[in-house]
Amino acid sequence: QKEVEQNSGPLSVPEGAIASLNCTYSDRGSQSFFWYRQYSGKSPELIMSIYSNGDKEDGRFTAQLNKASQYVSLLIRDSQPSDSATYLCAVKWDTGNQFYFGTGTSLTVIP
Amino acid sequence: EPEVTQTPSHQVTQMGQEVILRCVPISNHLYFYWYRQILGQKVEFLVSFYNNEISEKSEIFDDQFSVERPDGSNFTLKIRSTKLEDSAMYFCASRGQGARFFGPGTRLTVL
């Protein structure tokens, strides 16, 4: 059974702080990992993908993957009020085409 | 920047009626998907489509659902006889080599 788990939050951080979002998943094996941002009533918007263990940085965003512990995280540095959204973790196992989404973590950045 | 488009943005229908949701994927993408998101719940995979046929479908995608690529640009999702529980946001997505890019969604309301 393939499951993707996220803390639904809400997570509140002050403007300028680091927001840390976590995601765990079941079922070892080859996977690809994606973080999406979803504003209320809008579609998921890709932030970044990560495929191998370690850190991957893109601007203010850093994705961290630890396959041994089966978790992937997203750090947002210098958080801005415009970062307030729900962050979706998605996992794709190589055995199929499906993306498995977590329920998302709601982030609020307080000015 | 190329994007996935969907029409209509909002569809209201009576229970038992047929609806067709339309999508125009990104032009050089070869993989197409439909997802749905019931209000307040996670994004759920419905079906993937490649090379003019369904490559994978979820348990949700039962005989009431069908997909077509009637021409070189459109990708449609048909629900034959809508039920109240079909009320949701329906997202189309397409993929080239990497992640899926989502359209803005169609909000389907079944009365």
Tab-separated table of C-alpha atoms in Angstrom:
chain	number	residue	atom	x	y	z
A	1	GLN	CA	0.000	0.000	0.000
A	2	LYS	CA	1.524	3.284	-1.101
A	3	GLU	CA	0.869	6.158	1.278
A	4	VAL	CA	2.150	9.709	1.484
A	5	GLU	CA	1.730	11.479	4.811
A	6	GLN	CA	1.966	15.142	5.661
A	7	ASN	CA	1.124	17.113	8.768
A	8	SER	CA	-1.917	19.116	7.728
A	9	GLY	CA	-0.926	22.046	9.930
A	10	PRO	CA	-1.652	24.858	9.964
A	11	LEU	CA	1.958	25.922	10.230
A	12	SER	CA	2.539	29.574	11.025
A	13	VAL	CA	5.894	31.315	10.723
A	14	PRO	CA	6.841	34.998	10.909
A	15	GLU	CA	7.984	36.782	7.792
A	16	GLY	CA	11.686	36.218	7.177
A	17	ALA	CA	11.821	32.938	9.093
A	18	ILE	CA	12.519	29.459	7.746
A	19	ALA	CA	9.465	27.281	7.121
A	20	SER	CA	10.053	23.535	7.324
A	21	LEU	CA	7.579	21.153	5.725
A	22	ASN	CA	7.841	17.405	6.069
A	23	CYS	CA	6.539	14.401	4.179
A	24	THR	CA	6.884	10.691	4.827
A	25	TYR	CA	6.022	7.843	2.529
A	26	SER	CA	5.544	4.128	2.665
A	27	ASP	CA	6.976	1.433	0.463
A	28	ARG	CA	10.652	1.502	-0.365
A	29	GLY	CA	11.813	1.221	-3.937
A	30	SER	CA	12.749	3.679	-6.632
A	31	GLN	CA	10.757	6.882	-6.474
A	32	SER	CA	10.621	10.462	-7.649
A	33	PHE	CA	9.529	13.252	-5.336
A	34	PHE	CA	7.840	16.535	-6.039
A	35	TRP	CA	6.729	19.551	-4.054
A	36	TYR	CA	3.764	21.546	-5.287
A	37	ARG	CA	2.248	24.737	-3.948
A	38	GLN	CA	-1.517	25.189	-4.070
A	39	TYR	CA	-3.230	28.467	-3.359
A	40	SER	CA	-6.823	28.224	-2.232
A	41	GLY	CA	-9.085	27.368	-5.142
A	42	LYS	CA	-6.184	27.097	-7.567
A	43	SER	CA	-4.305	24.246	-9.191
A	44	PRO	CA	-1.072	22.706	-7.883
A	45	GLU	CA	2.009	24.561	-9.073
A	46	LEU	CA	5.349	22.743	-9.245
A	47	ILE	CA	8.032	24.107	-6.934
A	48	MET	CA	10.723	21.489	-7.369
A	49	SER	CA	11.537	17.847	-7.821
A	50	ILE	CA	14.171	15.673	-6.193
A	51	TYR	CA	15.262	12.218	-7.208
A	52	SER	CA	18.351	11.307	-5.153
A	53	ASN	CA	19.393	11.499	-1.522
A	54	GLY	CA	20.647	14.798	-0.203
A	55	ASP	CA	19.734	18.431	-0.654
A	56	LYS	CA	18.616	20.292	-3.734
A	57	GLU	CA	18.422	24.067	-3.685
A	58	ASP	CA	16.444	26.373	-5.943
A	59	GLY	CA	16.383	29.993	-4.848
A	60	ARG	CA	14.743	30.224	-1.429
A	61	PHE	CA	13.625	26.597	-1.574
A	62	THR	CA	15.611	23.536	-0.512
A	63	ALA	CA	14.317	20.000	-0.858
A	64	GLN	CA	15.885	17.319	1.305
A	65	LEU	CA	15.525	13.618	0.630
A	66	ASN	CA	16.424	10.714	2.906
A	67	LYS	CA	15.355	7.449	1.326
A	68	ALA	CA	16.638	5.312	4.205
A	69	SER	CA	14.288	7.132	6.578
A	70	GLN	CA	11.589	7.523	3.925
A	71	TYR	CA	11.098	11.217	4.251
A	72	VAL	CA	11.366	14.261	2.073
A	73	SER	CA	11.227	17.826	3.321
A	74	LEU	CA	10.970	21.323	1.931
A	75	LEU	CA	12.632	24.324	3.530
A	76	ILE	CA	11.565	27.831	2.606
A	77	ARG	CA	14.089	30.475	3.616
A	78	ASP	CA	13.191	34.115	4.166
A	79	SER	CA	9.490	33.259	4.138
A	80	GLN	CA	7.203	35.850	2.579
A	81	PRO	CA	3.460	36.400	3.060
A	82	SER	CA	3.044	35.352	-0.586
A	83	ASP	CA	4.346	31.903	0.405
A	84	SER	CA	1.122	31.372	2.376
A	85	ALA	CA	-0.468	28.369	0.675
A	86	THR	CA	-0.912	24.627	0.996
A	87	TYR	CA	2.196	22.629	0.123
A	88	LEU	CA	1.629	19.243	-1.456
A	89	CYS	CA	4.142	16.431	-1.416
A	90	ALA	CA	3.836	13.985	-4.320
A	91	VAL	CA	5.624	10.692	-4.802
A	92	LYS	CA	5.844	8.678	-7.963
A	93	TRP	CA	6.971	5.085	-7.698
A	94	ASP	CA	8.742	3.701	-10.728
A	95	THR	CA	6.351	0.749	-10.842
A	96	GLY	CA	3.566	2.902	-12.231
A	97	ASN	CA	2.407	6.228	-13.592
A	98	GLN	CA	0.523	7.429	-10.569
A	99	PHE	CA	1.427	10.401	-8.458
A	100	TYR	CA	0.475	9.835	-4.852
A	101	PHE	CA	-0.258	13.115	-3.112
A	102	GLY	CA	-0.241	13.867	0.570
A	103	THR	CA	-3.073	15.856	2.069
A	104	GLY	CA	-0.892	18.963	2.098
A	105	THR	CA	0.418	21.261	4.809
A	106	SER	CA	-1.171	24.671	5.179
A	107	LEU	CA	1.453	27.385	5.693
A	108	THR	CA	0.725	30.911	6.879
A	109	VAL	CA	3.502	33.501	6.854
A	110	ILE	CA	2.672	36.294	9.258
A	111	PRO	CA	3.848	39.788	8.226
B	1	GLU	CA	5.400	30.155	-21.100
B	2	PRO	CA	3.282	27.225	-22.317
B	3	GLU	CA	0.534	26.108	-19.980
B	4	VAL	CA	-2.262	23.598	-19.661
B	5	THR	CA	-5.709	25.108	-20.206
B	6	GLN	CA	-9.093	23.752	-19.172
B	7	THR	CA	-12.690	24.592	-19.990
B	8	PRO	CA	-15.115	25.334	-18.545
B	9	SER	CA	-13.828	26.799	-15.308
B	10	HIS	CA	-17.095	25.911	-13.576
B	11	GLN	CA	-19.747	23.383	-14.598
B	12	VAL	CA	-23.058	22.940	-12.827
B	13	THR	CA	-25.134	19.911	-13.740
B	14	GLN	CA	-28.051	17.860	-12.536
B	15	MET	CA	-27.475	14.394	-11.106
B	16	GLY	CA	-27.637	11.776	-13.845
B	17	GLN	CA	-26.553	14.138	-16.609
B	18	GLU	CA	-23.466	13.659	-18.742
B	19	VAL	CA	-20.615	16.164	-18.578
B	20	ILE	CA	-17.523	16.601	-20.701
B	21	LEU	CA	-14.529	18.418	-19.276
B	22	ARG	CA	-11.987	19.709	-21.745
B	23	CYS	CA	-8.252	20.201	-21.552
B	24	VAL	CA	-5.572	21.434	-23.894
B	25	PRO	CA	-2.225	20.019	-22.714
B	26	ILE	CA	1.146	21.634	-23.343
B	27	SER	CA	1.810	21.103	-27.030
B	28	ASN	CA	4.972	18.972	-26.969
B	29	HIS	CA	3.910	16.823	-24.023
B	30	LEU	CA	3.030	13.193	-24.606
B	31	TYR	CA	1.586	12.082	-21.268
B	32	PHE	CA	-1.778	13.309	-20.068
B	33	TYR	CA	-3.580	12.882	-16.777
B	34	TRP	CA	-6.800	13.634	-14.989
B	35	TYR	CA	-6.929	14.208	-11.243
B	36	ARG	CA	-9.707	15.291	-8.972
B	37	GLN	CA	-9.797	17.046	-5.623
B	38	ILE	CA	-12.889	16.957	-3.476
B	39	LEU	CA	-13.123	20.089	-1.345
B	40	GLY	CA	-10.738	19.850	1.599
B	41	GLN	CA	-9.308	16.510	0.519
B	42	LYS	CA	-6.191	15.335	-1.234
B	43	VAL	CA	-5.555	15.386	-4.955
B	44	GLU	CA	-6.500	11.964	-6.332
B	45	PHE	CA	-5.288	10.306	-9.510
B	46	LEU	CA	-7.952	9.244	-11.990
B	47	VAL	CA	-6.260	8.203	-15.210
B	48	SER	CA	-3.156	8.532	-17.336
B	49	PHE	CA	-3.132	8.532	-21.132
B	50	TYR	CA	-0.275	7.934	-23.511
B	51	ASN	CA	-0.050	7.097	-27.183
B	52	ASN	CA	-3.820	7.391	-27.608
B	53	GLU	CA	-4.710	4.906	-24.936
B	54	ILE	CA	-5.178	4.649	-21.190
B	55	SER	CA	-1.927	3.581	-19.568
B	56	GLU	CA	-3.172	3.438	-15.991
B	57	LYS	CA	-6.345	4.162	-14.066
B	58	SER	CA	-7.362	4.260	-10.437
B	59	GLU	CA	-10.268	2.592	-8.674
B	60	ILE	CA	-12.180	5.867	-8.927
B	61	PHE	CA	-12.125	5.691	-12.726
B	62	ASP	CA	-15.017	3.291	-13.167
B	63	ASP	CA	-17.297	2.665	-16.162
B	64	GLN	CA	-18.939	6.064	-15.722
B	65	PHE	CA	-15.706	7.757	-16.763
B	66	SER	CA	-14.018	7.853	-20.147
B	67	VAL	CA	-11.245	9.856	-21.758
B	68	GLU	CA	-10.574	10.802	-25.345
B	69	ARG	CA	-8.095	12.695	-27.403
B	70	PRO	CA	-10.412	13.584	-30.276
B	71	ASP	CA	-7.854	15.653	-32.164
B	72	GLY	CA	-4.213	16.675	-31.883
B	73	SER	CA	-4.762	19.179	-29.116
B	74	ASN	CA	-7.786	18.391	-26.908
B	75	PHE	CA	-8.000	15.833	-24.133
B	76	THR	CA	-11.426	15.225	-22.619
B	77	LEU	CA	-12.896	13.570	-19.563
B	78	LYS	CA	-16.498	12.404	-19.824
B	79	ILE	CA	-18.663	11.442	-16.886
B	80	ARG	CA	-21.670	9.579	-18.261
B	81	SER	CA	-24.162	9.834	-15.424
B	82	THR	CA	-23.037	12.229	-12.735
B	83	LYS	CA	-23.543	11.549	-9.053
B	84	LEU	CA	-23.548	13.986	-6.162
B	85	GLU	CA	-20.193	12.626	-5.016
B	86	ASP	CA	-18.624	13.575	-8.350
B	87	SER	CA	-18.681	17.204	-7.214
B	88	ALA	CA	-15.017	18.217	-7.095
B	89	MET	CA	-12.272	20.153	-8.837
B	90	TYR	CA	-11.001	18.234	-11.833
B	91	PHE	CA	-7.450	18.932	-12.880
B	92	CYS	CA	-5.862	17.986	-16.164
B	93	ALA	CA	-2.085	17.622	-16.232
B	94	SER	CA	0.510	16.916	-18.878
B	95	ARG	CA	4.109	15.810	-18.770
B	96	GLY	CA	7.106	15.955	-21.037
B	97	GLN	CA	10.193	14.375	-19.497
B	98	GLY	CA	9.792	15.439	-15.907
B	99	ALA	CA	7.072	16.602	-13.597
B	100	ARG	CA	3.415	17.031	-14.318
B	101	PHE	CA	2.087	20.512	-15.023
B	102	PHE	CA	-1.464	21.128	-13.960
B	103	GLY	CA	-4.208	23.132	-15.597
B	104	PRO	CA	-6.326	25.616	-13.620
B	105	GLY	CA	-9.070	23.055	-13.051
B	106	THR	CA	-12.800	22.732	-13.671
B	107	ARG	CA	-15.054	22.978	-10.666
B	108	LEU	CA	-17.872	20.474	-11.166
B	109	THR	CA	-20.980	20.902	-9.064
B	110	VAL	CA	-23.602	18.154	-9.235
B	111	LEU	CA	-27.018	19.126	-7.875
